[in-house]
Coordinates of C-alpha atoms in Angstrom, one line a residue:
Chain A
M1 CA -39.3 0.3 4.3
T2 CA -37.7 3.8 4.7
P3 CA -37.6 5.6 1.4
L4 CA -34.2 6.6 0.1
L5 CA -35.4 10.1 -0.7
D6 CA -38.3 11.6 1.3
V7 CA -39.6 14.9 0.1
K8 CA -42.3 16.5 2.3
D9 CA -44.3 19.6 1.4
I10 CA -41.6 21.6 -0.3
R11 CA -42.5 25.0 -1.5
K12 CA -40.7 27.7 -3.6
S13 CA -42.0 31.1 -4.7
F14 CA -40.5 33.9 -6.7
G15 CA -42.3 37.0 -5.4
A16 CA -46.0 36.4 -6.1
L17 CA -45.3 33.5 -8.4
Q18 CA -45.6 30.1 -6.8
A19 CA -43.2 27.8 -8.6
I20 CA -43.5 24.8 -6.3
G21 CA -46.5 24.6 -4.0
G22 CA -46.3 21.8 -1.4
V23 CA -44.9 18.9 -3.4
S24 CA -44.4 15.6 -1.5
F25 CA -43.1 12.3 -2.8
T26 CA -40.8 9.5 -2.0
L27 CA -38.2 7.5 -4.0
N28 CA -37.4 4.0 -3.0
R29 CA -34.0 2.3 -3.2
G30 CA -33.4 1.0 -6.7
E31 CA -36.4 2.8 -8.1
I32 CA -36.7 5.0 -11.2
L33 CA -39.2 7.7 -10.7
G34 CA -40.4 9.6 -13.7
I35 CA -41.5 13.2 -13.5
A36 CA -43.6 14.7 -16.3
G37 CA -45.5 17.9 -16.7
P38 CA -46.1 20.7 -19.2
N39 CA -43.6 23.5 -19.7
G40 CA -43.4 25.7 -16.6
S41 CA -44.9 23.1 -14.3
G42 CA -41.9 23.3 -12.0
K43 CA -40.0 20.2 -12.9
S44 CA -36.5 21.7 -13.2
T45 CA -37.3 24.1 -10.2
L46 CA -37.9 20.9 -8.2
F47 CA -34.4 19.7 -9.0
N48 CA -33.0 23.1 -8.2
I49 CA -34.5 23.2 -4.7
L50 CA -33.7 19.6 -4.0
T51 CA -30.0 20.2 -4.6
K52 CA -30.1 23.9 -3.5
I53 CA -28.3 24.7 -6.8
P54 CA -28.8 27.5 -7.2
F55 CA -31.5 28.1 -4.5
P56 CA -33.0 26.2 -1.6
P57 CA -36.8 25.6 -1.0
D58 CA -38.7 28.3 1.0
S59 CA -40.0 25.5 3.3
G60 CA -40.5 21.8 3.5
E61 CA -38.4 18.8 4.5
V62 CA -36.0 16.6 2.4
S63 CA -34.1 13.7 3.7
L64 CA -31.7 11.4 1.9
D65 CA -31.1 7.9 3.3
G66 CA -32.8 9.0 6.6
K67 CA -30.5 12.1 6.8
P68 CA -32.2 15.6 6.7
L69 CA -30.7 17.9 4.1
K70 CA -32.1 21.1 5.5
S71 CA -28.9 22.2 7.2
L72 CA -26.6 21.1 4.4
G73 CA -25.2 23.4 1.7
P74 CA -25.2 22.4 -2.0
R75 CA -21.8 20.8 -1.8
Q76 CA -22.7 18.8 1.3
I77 CA -25.8 17.6 -0.5
V78 CA -23.7 16.4 -3.4
D79 CA -21.3 14.6 -1.0
A80 CA -24.4 13.0 0.7
G81 CA -25.1 11.4 -2.7
L82 CA -27.7 13.6 -4.4
L83 CA -26.4 14.6 -7.8
R84 CA -28.1 16.1 -10.8
I85 CA -27.6 16.6 -14.5
F86 CA -28.8 19.8 -16.1
Q87 CA -31.3 20.3 -18.9
T88 CA -28.7 22.1 -21.1
E89 CA -25.4 20.4 -21.6
M90 CA -22.8 21.6 -19.1
D91 CA -19.1 20.6 -18.9
F92 CA -15.7 22.0 -18.0
E93 CA -14.9 22.9 -21.6
S94 CA -11.2 23.5 -21.3
L95 CA -10.6 20.2 -19.5
T96 CA -10.4 17.0 -21.4
V97 CA -13.1 14.4 -21.1
L98 CA -11.0 12.3 -18.8
E99 CA -10.2 15.3 -16.6
N100 CA -13.9 16.2 -16.4
I101 CA -14.4 12.8 -14.8
L102 CA -11.3 12.9 -12.6
V103 CA -12.2 16.4 -11.2
S104 CA -15.7 15.2 -10.4
M105 CA -14.6 12.3 -8.2
P106 CA -14.6 12.8 -4.4
D107 CA -11.3 14.3 -3.2
K108 CA -11.3 13.5 0.5
P109 CA -8.8 11.5 2.6
G110 CA -9.4 7.8 1.9
S111 CA -11.2 8.5 -1.4
G112 CA -8.5 6.6 -3.4
T113 CA -5.0 7.0 -4.8
P114 CA -4.3 8.8 -8.0
S115 CA -3.8 5.5 -9.8
S116 CA -7.0 4.0 -8.4
K117 CA -8.9 7.1 -9.5
Q118 CA -7.4 6.9 -13.0
K119 CA -8.4 3.3 -13.2
K120 CA -12.0 4.1 -12.1
A121 CA -12.1 7.0 -14.6
D122 CA -11.0 4.6 -17.4
E123 CA -13.8 2.2 -16.4
L124 CA -16.3 5.1 -16.4
L125 CA -15.1 6.2 -19.9
E126 CA -15.7 2.6 -21.0
L127 CA -19.1 2.4 -19.4
F128 CA -20.3 5.6 -20.9
G129 CA -18.8 5.0 -24.3
L130 CA -16.4 7.9 -24.1
T131 CA -13.0 6.1 -24.3
A132 CA -12.3 7.3 -27.8
H133 CA -12.8 11.0 -26.6
S134 CA -10.7 10.6 -23.5
D135 CA -8.1 13.2 -24.5
R136 CA -10.3 15.6 -26.3
L137 CA -11.5 18.8 -24.8
A138 CA -15.0 18.5 -23.5
G139 CA -16.0 21.7 -25.3
E140 CA -15.1 20.0 -28.6
I141 CA -17.3 16.8 -28.4
N142 CA -20.9 16.6 -29.8
V143 CA -24.1 17.1 -27.9
Y144 CA -24.8 13.4 -27.2
D145 CA -21.3 12.8 -25.9
R146 CA -21.6 15.9 -23.7
K147 CA -24.8 14.6 -22.2
R148 CA -23.2 11.3 -21.5
L149 CA -20.2 13.0 -20.0
M150 CA -22.5 15.1 -17.8
V151 CA -24.1 11.8 -16.5
A152 CA -20.6 10.2 -16.2
T153 CA -19.3 13.1 -14.0
A154 CA -22.3 12.7 -11.7
F155 CA -21.8 9.0 -11.5
A156 CA -18.1 9.5 -10.7
H157 CA -19.2 11.1 -7.4
N158 CA -20.8 7.8 -6.2
P159 CA -24.4 9.0 -6.1
L160 CA -27.2 7.4 -4.2
V161 CA -29.7 9.3 -6.2
L162 CA -29.3 10.7 -9.7
L163 CA -31.6 13.5 -10.8
L164 CA -31.7 13.5 -14.6
D165 CA -33.2 16.6 -16.2
E166 CA -34.3 15.8 -19.8
P167 CA -31.3 13.7 -20.7
A168 CA -32.8 12.9 -24.1
A169 CA -33.5 16.4 -25.2
G170 CA -32.1 17.2 -28.6
L171 CA -31.0 13.6 -29.3
S172 CA -31.8 11.5 -32.4
K173 CA -33.9 8.4 -32.1
P174 CA -31.0 6.0 -32.0
E175 CA -29.3 8.2 -29.4
I176 CA -32.5 8.2 -27.3
E177 CA -32.6 4.4 -27.4
E178 CA -29.0 4.3 -26.2
M179 CA -29.7 6.8 -23.5
V180 CA -32.6 4.7 -22.3
E181 CA -30.3 1.7 -22.1
L182 CA -27.7 3.7 -20.2
I183 CA -30.3 4.9 -17.6
R184 CA -31.4 1.3 -17.1
Q185 CA -27.8 0.2 -16.8
L186 CA -27.0 2.9 -14.1
N187 CA -30.1 1.7 -12.3
R188 CA -28.9 -1.9 -12.4
L189 CA -25.7 -0.7 -10.9
G190 CA -27.6 0.4 -7.8
V191 CA -28.4 4.0 -8.4
S192 CA -31.9 5.3 -7.8
I193 CA -33.0 7.8 -10.4
I194 CA -35.5 10.6 -10.7
L195 CA -36.0 11.4 -14.4
I196 CA -37.6 14.5 -15.9
E197 CA -38.4 14.0 -19.5
H198 CA -40.7 15.5 -22.1
I199 CA -40.5 12.4 -24.2
I200 CA -43.4 10.4 -22.6
P201 CA -42.7 7.1 -24.3
L202 CA -39.2 7.2 -22.8
L203 CA -40.6 8.0 -19.4
V204 CA -43.1 5.2 -19.6
A205 CA -40.5 2.8 -20.8
V206 CA -38.0 3.3 -18.0
S207 CA -40.0 4.5 -15.0
D208 CA -41.3 2.3 -12.2
R209 CA -43.6 5.1 -11.1
L210 CA -44.6 8.4 -12.6
I211 CA -45.5 11.8 -11.1
V212 CA -47.1 14.5 -13.1
L213 CA -46.6 18.1 -12.0
N214 CA -48.8 21.0 -13.1
F215 CA -48.5 24.6 -11.8
G216 CA -46.0 23.5 -9.2
E217 CA -48.3 20.8 -7.7
V218 CA -48.6 17.1 -8.0
L219 CA -51.4 16.4 -10.4
A220 CA -51.2 12.7 -10.5
E221 CA -49.0 9.9 -9.2
G222 CA -48.9 6.1 -10.0
L223 CA -47.9 3.5 -12.5
P224 CA -46.8 5.0 -15.8
R225 CA -49.3 3.2 -18.0
E226 CA -52.2 4.3 -15.7
I227 CA -50.9 7.8 -15.4
V228 CA -50.8 8.5 -19.2
R229 CA -54.5 7.6 -19.4
N230 CA -55.5 9.7 -16.5
P231 CA -58.0 12.3 -17.8
K232 CA -56.6 15.1 -15.6
V233 CA -53.1 14.5 -17.1
V234 CA -54.4 14.3 -20.6
E235 CA -56.3 17.6 -20.1
A236 CA -53.2 19.3 -18.6
Y237 CA -51.1 18.3 -21.6
I238 CA -53.7 19.0 -24.3
G239 CA -54.8 22.2 -22.6
N240 CA -51.1 23.3 -22.5
Q241 CA -50.6 22.4 -26.2
S242 CA -53.7 24.3 -27.3
D243 CA -52.6 27.3 -25.2
G244 CA -49.2 27.2 -26.9
Chain B
M1 CA 8.6 13.3 -33.1
N2 CA 5.5 13.8 -31.0
V3 CA 4.5 17.1 -29.4
T4 CA 5.4 16.1 -25.9
A5 CA 9.0 15.1 -26.9
F6 CA 9.3 18.3 -28.9
N7 CA 8.1 20.4 -25.9
R8 CA 10.6 18.7 -23.6
I9 CA 13.5 19.4 -26.0
L10 CA 12.4 23.0 -26.3
T11 CA 12.2 23.4 -22.5
V12 CA 15.6 21.8 -22.0
A13 CA 17.1 24.0 -24.8
F14 CA 15.5 27.2 -23.3
F15 CA 16.9 26.6 -19.8
A16 CA 20.3 25.4 -21.2
V17 CA 20.6 28.7 -23.1
L18 CA 19.7 30.7 -19.9
F19 CA 22.2 28.6 -17.9
I20 CA 25.0 29.1 -20.3
L21 CA 24.4 32.8 -21.0
P22 CA 26.4 34.2 -18.0
L23 CA 29.3 31.9 -18.9
V24 CA 29.6 33.3 -22.4
N25 CA 28.5 36.9 -21.8
S26 CA 29.5 39.0 -18.8
D27 CA 28.0 42.3 -20.0
S28 CA 26.4 43.9 -16.9
Y29 CA 23.6 45.5 -18.8
I30 CA 22.6 42.2 -20.5
R31 CA 22.9 40.5 -17.1
H32 CA 20.6 43.0 -15.5
I33 CA 18.0 42.7 -18.2
S34 CA 18.2 38.9 -18.0
I35 CA 17.6 38.9 -14.3
I36 CA 14.7 41.3 -14.6
A37 CA 13.1 39.2 -17.4
I38 CA 13.5 36.0 -15.4
M39 CA 11.9 37.6 -12.4
Y40 CA 9.0 39.0 -14.5
A41 CA 8.5 35.5 -15.9
V42 CA 8.2 34.1 -12.3
L43 CA 5.8 36.9 -11.4
V44 CA 3.6 36.7 -14.4
S45 CA 3.5 32.9 -14.4
S46 CA 2.2 32.9 -10.9
W47 CA -0.3 35.6 -11.6
N48 CA -1.6 33.3 -14.4
V49 CA -2.8 30.9 -11.7
T50 CA -5.5 33.2 -10.4
L51 CA -6.1 35.4 -13.5
G52 CA -5.6 32.8 -16.2
Y53 CA -6.5 29.4 -14.9
G54 CA -8.8 30.7 -12.2
G55 CA -10.5 33.5 -14.2
V56 CA -10.4 35.6 -11.0
F57 CA -9.4 39.2 -11.6
N58 CA -6.9 39.4 -8.8
F59 CA -5.3 42.8 -9.1
G60 CA -3.5 42.3 -5.8
H61 CA -0.8 40.1 -7.2
M62 CA 1.8 42.8 -7.6
A63 CA 1.1 43.8 -3.9
F64 CA 2.3 40.2 -2.9
F65 CA 5.5 41.0 -4.8
A66 CA 6.0 44.3 -3.0
I67 CA 5.0 42.8 0.4
G68 CA 7.6 40.1 -0.1
A69 CA 10.2 42.7 -0.9
Y70 CA 9.3 45.0 2.0
A71 CA 9.0 42.1 4.5
T72 CA 12.5 40.9 3.5
G73 CA 13.9 44.4 3.6
V74 CA 12.4 45.4 7.0
M75 CA 13.3 42.1 8.7
T76 CA 16.9 41.8 7.4
K77 CA 17.8 45.5 7.6
T78 CA 15.9 46.8 10.6
F79 CA 15.8 43.7 12.7
D80 CA 19.1 42.2 11.6
V81 CA 17.6 38.8 10.6
S82 CA 20.0 36.9 8.3
P83 CA 19.4 37.7 4.6
W84 CA 19.0 33.9 4.1
W85 CA 15.8 34.1 6.0
G86 CA 14.7 36.8 3.4
M87 CA 13.0 34.4 1.0
P88 CA 11.0 32.4 3.6
I89 CA 10.0 35.7 5.2
G90 CA 8.9 37.1 1.9
V91 CA 6.9 34.0 1.1
V92 CA 5.1 33.8 4.4
A93 CA 4.3 37.6 4.3
A94 CA 2.9 37.3 0.8
V95 CA 0.8 34.2 1.6
I96 CA -0.6 35.9 4.7
A97 CA -1.5 38.9 2.6
S98 CA -3.1 36.6 0.0
V99 CA -5.4 35.2 2.7
I100 CA -6.3 38.6 4.0
V101 CA -7.2 39.8 0.5
C102 CA -8.9 36.6 -0.5
L103 CA -11.4 36.4 2.4
P104 CA -13.5 39.3 1.2
V105 CA -13.6 38.0 -2.4
L106 CA -14.2 34.3 -1.7
R107 CA -17.6 34.4 -3.4
L108 CA -17.3 37.6 -5.4
K109 CA -17.1 37.8 -9.2
G110 CA -15.6 40.0 -11.9
I111 CA -15.5 43.7 -11.3
Y112 CA -16.0 43.3 -7.6
V113 CA -12.9 41.2 -7.3
I114 CA -10.9 43.8 -9.1
L115 CA -12.3 46.5 -6.9
V116 CA -11.4 44.7 -3.6
T117 CA -8.0 43.5 -4.7
F118 CA -7.0 46.8 -6.1
A119 CA -8.2 48.6 -3.0
F120 CA -6.1 46.2 -1.0
T121 CA -3.0 47.2 -3.0
Q122 CA -3.7 50.8 -2.4
L123 CA -4.2 50.1 1.3
C124 CA -0.8 48.4 1.5
L125 CA 0.7 51.4 -0.3
Q126 CA -0.8 53.8 2.2
I127 CA 0.6 51.7 5.1
V128 CA 4.0 51.7 3.5
L129 CA 3.9 55.5 3.0
N130 CA 2.7 56.2 6.5
Q131 CA 5.1 53.9 8.4
R132 CA 8.1 56.0 7.4
D133 CA 10.4 54.8 10.2
L134 CA 10.0 51.2 9.2
T135 CA 9.6 51.4 5.4
G136 CA 11.3 54.6 4.4
G137 CA 8.0 56.1 3.3
N138 CA 8.1 57.9 -0.1
F139 CA 11.9 57.3 -0.4
G140 CA 11.6 53.6 -0.1
L141 CA 13.6 51.2 1.9
V142 CA 17.3 51.3 0.9
S143 CA 20.5 49.4 1.7
I144 CA 18.8 46.1 2.1
P145 CA 21.6 43.5 3.0
P146 CA 22.6 41.3 0.0
L147 CA 22.9 37.6 0.0
E148 CA 26.4 36.3 0.8
I149 CA 28.1 32.9 1.3
G150 CA 31.3 33.5 3.3
A151 CA 33.4 35.9 1.2
F152 CA 31.3 35.4 -1.9
S153 CA 28.6 38.0 -2.5
F154 CA 25.7 37.2 -4.9
R155 CA 26.6 40.6 -6.5
D156 CA 30.1 39.3 -7.5
F157 CA 30.8 38.5 -11.1
Q158 CA 28.1 40.9 -12.4
N159 CA 25.4 39.6 -10.0
A160 CA 25.9 36.0 -11.2
G161 CA 24.6 34.7 -7.8
Y162 CA 21.3 36.6 -8.3
Y163 CA 21.1 35.5 -11.9
Y164 CA 21.2 31.8 -11.0
L165 CA 19.0 32.2 -8.0
A166 CA 16.4 33.9 -10.2
L167 CA 16.8 31.1 -12.8
L168 CA 16.4 28.5 -10.1
L169 CA 13.1 30.3 -9.0
L170 CA 11.9 30.2 -12.6
V171 CA 12.7 26.4 -12.8
V172 CA 10.8 25.8 -9.6
T173 CA 7.9 28.0 -10.8
L174 CA 7.7 26.1 -14.1
L175 CA 7.7 22.7 -12.3
A176 CA 5.1 24.0 -9.9
M177 CA 2.9 25.2 -12.8
L178 CA 3.3 21.8 -14.5
W179 CA 2.3 20.1 -11.3
F180 CA -0.6 22.5 -10.8
R181 CA -2.0 21.9 -14.3
R182 CA -2.0 18.1 -13.8
S183 CA -3.3 18.1 -10.2
H184 CA -6.8 17.7 -8.9
F185 CA -6.3 21.2 -7.4
G186 CA -5.4 22.7 -10.8
R187 CA -8.4 21.0 -12.4
S188 CA -10.7 22.3 -9.7
V189 CA -9.5 25.8 -10.3
I190 CA -10.1 25.5 -14.1
A191 CA -13.5 23.9 -13.4
F192 CA -14.6 26.9 -11.5
R193 CA -13.5 29.2 -14.2
D194 CA -15.3 27.2 -16.9
N195 CA -18.6 26.7 -15.0
E196 CA -19.1 27.6 -11.4
T197 CA -22.6 26.2 -11.0
Y198 CA -21.6 22.9 -12.6
A199 CA -18.4 22.7 -10.4
I200 CA -20.5 23.1 -7.3
S201 CA -22.9 20.4 -8.6
R202 CA -20.0 18.0 -8.8
G203 CA -19.0 18.6 -5.1
L204 CA -16.1 21.1 -5.6
P205 CA -15.6 23.5 -2.8
L206 CA -15.6 27.1 -4.1
A207 CA -14.3 28.9 -1.1
K208 CA -11.6 26.4 -0.3
V209 CA -10.4 26.2 -3.9
R210 CA -10.3 30.0 -4.3
L211 CA -8.4 30.5 -1.0
M212 CA -5.9 27.8 -2.0
T213 CA -5.5 29.4 -5.4
F214 CA -4.6 32.8 -3.9
M215 CA -2.2 31.2 -1.4
F216 CA -0.5 29.1 -4.0
S217 CA -0.1 31.9 -6.4
A218 CA 1.3 34.2 -3.7
V219 CA 4.2 32.0 -2.9
F220 CA 6.1 32.9 -6.0
P221 CA 5.7 36.8 -6.0
G222 CA 6.7 36.6 -2.3
A223 CA 9.9 34.7 -3.1
V224 CA 10.8 36.7 -6.2
G225 CA 10.0 40.0 -4.4
S226 CA 12.4 39.0 -1.7
V227 CA 15.2 38.2 -4.1
Y228 CA 14.5 41.4 -6.1
A229 CA 14.8 43.5 -2.9
Q230 CA 18.2 41.8 -2.1
Y231 CA 19.3 42.2 -5.7
V232 CA 18.6 45.9 -6.1
R233 CA 19.0 46.4 -2.4
S234 CA 15.9 48.5 -2.1
A235 CA 12.1 48.3 -2.0
S236 CA 10.1 51.2 -3.3
P237 CA 6.4 52.3 -3.2
D238 CA 6.4 52.1 -7.0
M239 CA 6.0 48.4 -6.6
F240 CA 2.4 49.0 -5.5
G241 CA 1.8 51.3 -8.5
F242 CA -0.7 51.0 -11.3
S243 CA 2.0 51.2 -14.0
F244 CA 3.9 48.2 -12.6
L245 CA 0.6 46.3 -12.5
T246 CA -0.3 47.2 -16.1
L247 CA 3.2 46.2 -17.3
A248 CA 2.9 42.8 -15.8
L249 CA -0.7 42.5 -17.1
S250 CA 0.5 43.4 -20.6
M251 CA 3.1 40.6 -20.4
L252 CA 0.5 38.1 -19.3
L253 CA -2.0 39.1 -22.0
L254 CA 0.7 39.2 -24.7
G255 CA 2.0 35.8 -23.7
G256 CA -1.4 34.1 -23.3
V257 CA -3.4 33.5 -20.2
G258 CA -4.2 30.0 -19.0
T259 CA -1.1 28.5 -20.6
I260 CA 2.2 27.3 -19.2
W261 CA 4.6 28.9 -21.6
G262 CA 2.6 32.0 -22.5
P263 CA 3.5 34.1 -19.4
I264 CA 7.1 33.2 -19.6
A265 CA 7.3 34.1 -23.3
G266 CA 5.4 37.3 -22.7
A267 CA 7.8 38.3 -19.9
F268 CA 10.9 37.7 -22.0
V269 CA 9.5 39.2 -25.2
F270 CA 8.1 42.3 -23.5
T271 CA 11.2 43.0 -21.5
I272 CA 13.5 42.6 -24.5
I273 CA 11.4 44.7 -26.8
S274 CA 11.0 47.4 -24.2
E275 CA 14.8 47.6 -23.9
L276 CA 15.4 47.5 -27.6
L277 CA 13.0 50.4 -28.0
T278 CA 14.6 52.5 -25.3
P279 CA 16.2 54.9 -27.8
L280 CA 12.6 55.9 -28.9
G281 CA 12.1 57.5 -25.4
P282 CA 8.4 57.8 -24.4
G283 CA 7.5 56.7 -28.0
R284 CA 8.4 53.2 -27.1
Y285 CA 5.2 52.9 -25.1
L286 CA 3.2 53.7 -28.3
V287 CA 5.1 51.0 -30.3
T288 CA 4.8 48.4 -27.5
A289 CA 1.1 49.0 -27.2
T290 CA 0.6 48.7 -30.9
L291 CA 2.5 45.5 -31.0
I292 CA 0.3 44.1 -28.2
V293 CA -2.8 45.1 -30.0
L294 CA -1.6 43.5 -33.3
V295 CA -0.5 40.2 -31.6
L296 CA -3.9 39.9 -29.7
R297 CA -5.8 40.9 -32.9
F298 CA -4.3 38.1 -34.9
F299 CA -3.5 35.6 -32.1
P300 CA -6.3 35.9 -29.5
G301 CA -4.4 33.3 -27.4
G302 CA -1.4 35.5 -27.3
L303 CA 2.2 34.4 -28.2
A304 CA 1.3 30.9 -26.9
G305 CA -1.1 30.6 -29.8
I306 CA 1.5 31.1 -32.4
P307 CA 3.1 27.7 -32.4
E308 CA -0.2 26.0 -32.8
F309 CA -1.1 28.4 -35.6
A310 CA 2.2 27.7 -37.3
G311 CA 1.7 24.0 -36.9
Q312 CA -1.7 24.2 -38.5
L313 CA -0.3 26.2 -41.4
L314 CA 2.4 23.6 -41.9
K315 CA -0.2 20.9 -42.0
G316 CA -1.8 22.9 -44.8
R317 CA -5.0 23.8 -42.9
S318 CA -4.8 27.4 -43.9
G319 CA -8.6 27.5 -44.1
A320 CA -8.7 27.3 -40.3
A321 CA -6.4 30.2 -39.8
G322 CA -9.1 32.6 -38.9
D323 CA -10.8 30.2 -36.5
P324 CA -10.3 31.4 -33.0
A325 CA -11.1 27.9 -31.7
M326 CA -7.8 26.6 -33.0
L327 CA -6.0 29.1 -30.8
K328 CA -7.3 27.6 -27.6
D329 CA -5.2 27.1 -24.5
E330 CA -2.5 24.6 -24.5
K331 CA -3.1 21.9 -21.8

């Protein structure tokens, strides 16, 4: 079976510093792939170069649904169906929550009438539990709601693959549990997901497979419960903690 | 009564007063100041699209006004085109100019946009000064044909025709701004101002949105520049000048950027205060500048922030008076 996302030997360096050094992996249709790794291991850089926001890889091949992304710009990659959320909350602060979703929907001929878009936006508000905040400015809602809004705006663009960069960072335990359920729900709706997360129990709970990065390279790959017992992974984490 | 209903009543009352004004007052001085204030309101409201909603420091906006005026003057005076083609000519010329100035700044930010757009204005000024046969050079272009319908000239009855034409332009501008603020296009413009990286990550096209923003905002100075040239029957190099630019910028900042009513309020208040202070001579600039500083010190959102501030006070939330967050843009 052809993978939905096929990443082959991508590399990125900043001067002498190698941020990503020859990373390859695949994401199958309907799969949740977890990515773990100590701080500075290149997880967020990987998302940056996959989406080319803000920079592309130095080399390597990425294809989405069989279509190479090399010649595409950041916006074309988004239109192709590869969308991300960022580690820190981002929004269009002077637009309302509803407008944040509306502006993130595709705006091409045949992408729907204003009323159909409004209807879809209302459904998304409901799905993401944001209906009560619909008319509030995005800059005025709390961190958890802003994180949900960020996922909702990505989902509004009809993604094939969602790249979630630490969606649970800074959340309380009940909020993390809700976020886990939301990720599963999005996956059930047919979206394949790559999830970066520091909270290992969350990763293990939702991921079908797990990749661990260290110093910009794949340290281990496999089933989550096996990966967390992998001695190399344990050493990378413990070594990192004792360094810190 | 909810806020929307109140706003509608206020809007209708505002335009009703402007509509009735020439019928109850025929003083030529008041008529002239009213026409100028209305034209400034159109000019500043449209500048608000790029500078306020877009956050793009487009200092070429006044050049679009001057280009609209000169294009109308040259075509109707030198080439004998009907004055009724003046406004379409002004609009087309301003929009073409906006495309020319926008292309180099499609992906630039901040000070670099100011630099390029201001340089464009100066370039236009040099062209006007050098093409003396066509533009009148330093002396400006004079005796531009006025608008007429049969025997009725728009200058009759103390320029009543120009007054209502300018008022019609303001109504159209306001409706266009209300449409803009509620449209996908308008939301995209604001999205890029709020967070460019995030906007790109949601599939919004930066270059296309910026180009459309410039073109859309240039329609109105092109139109009002044309009407202004036909009203005063001249176009002068001063229209490209820095003092004219700073005057309009003061109106925008005083009224409140990124709001519908702020620029209109700023244009009217500034024009009226400037006229009231005329007896002070050059001292009026000092007073005006002080007033702007005081308004912006206490209402960072400009005049548009005052109603919200007053509303909060009436609700007894005096504790929030110093909170700049409450003075945020109106939708």
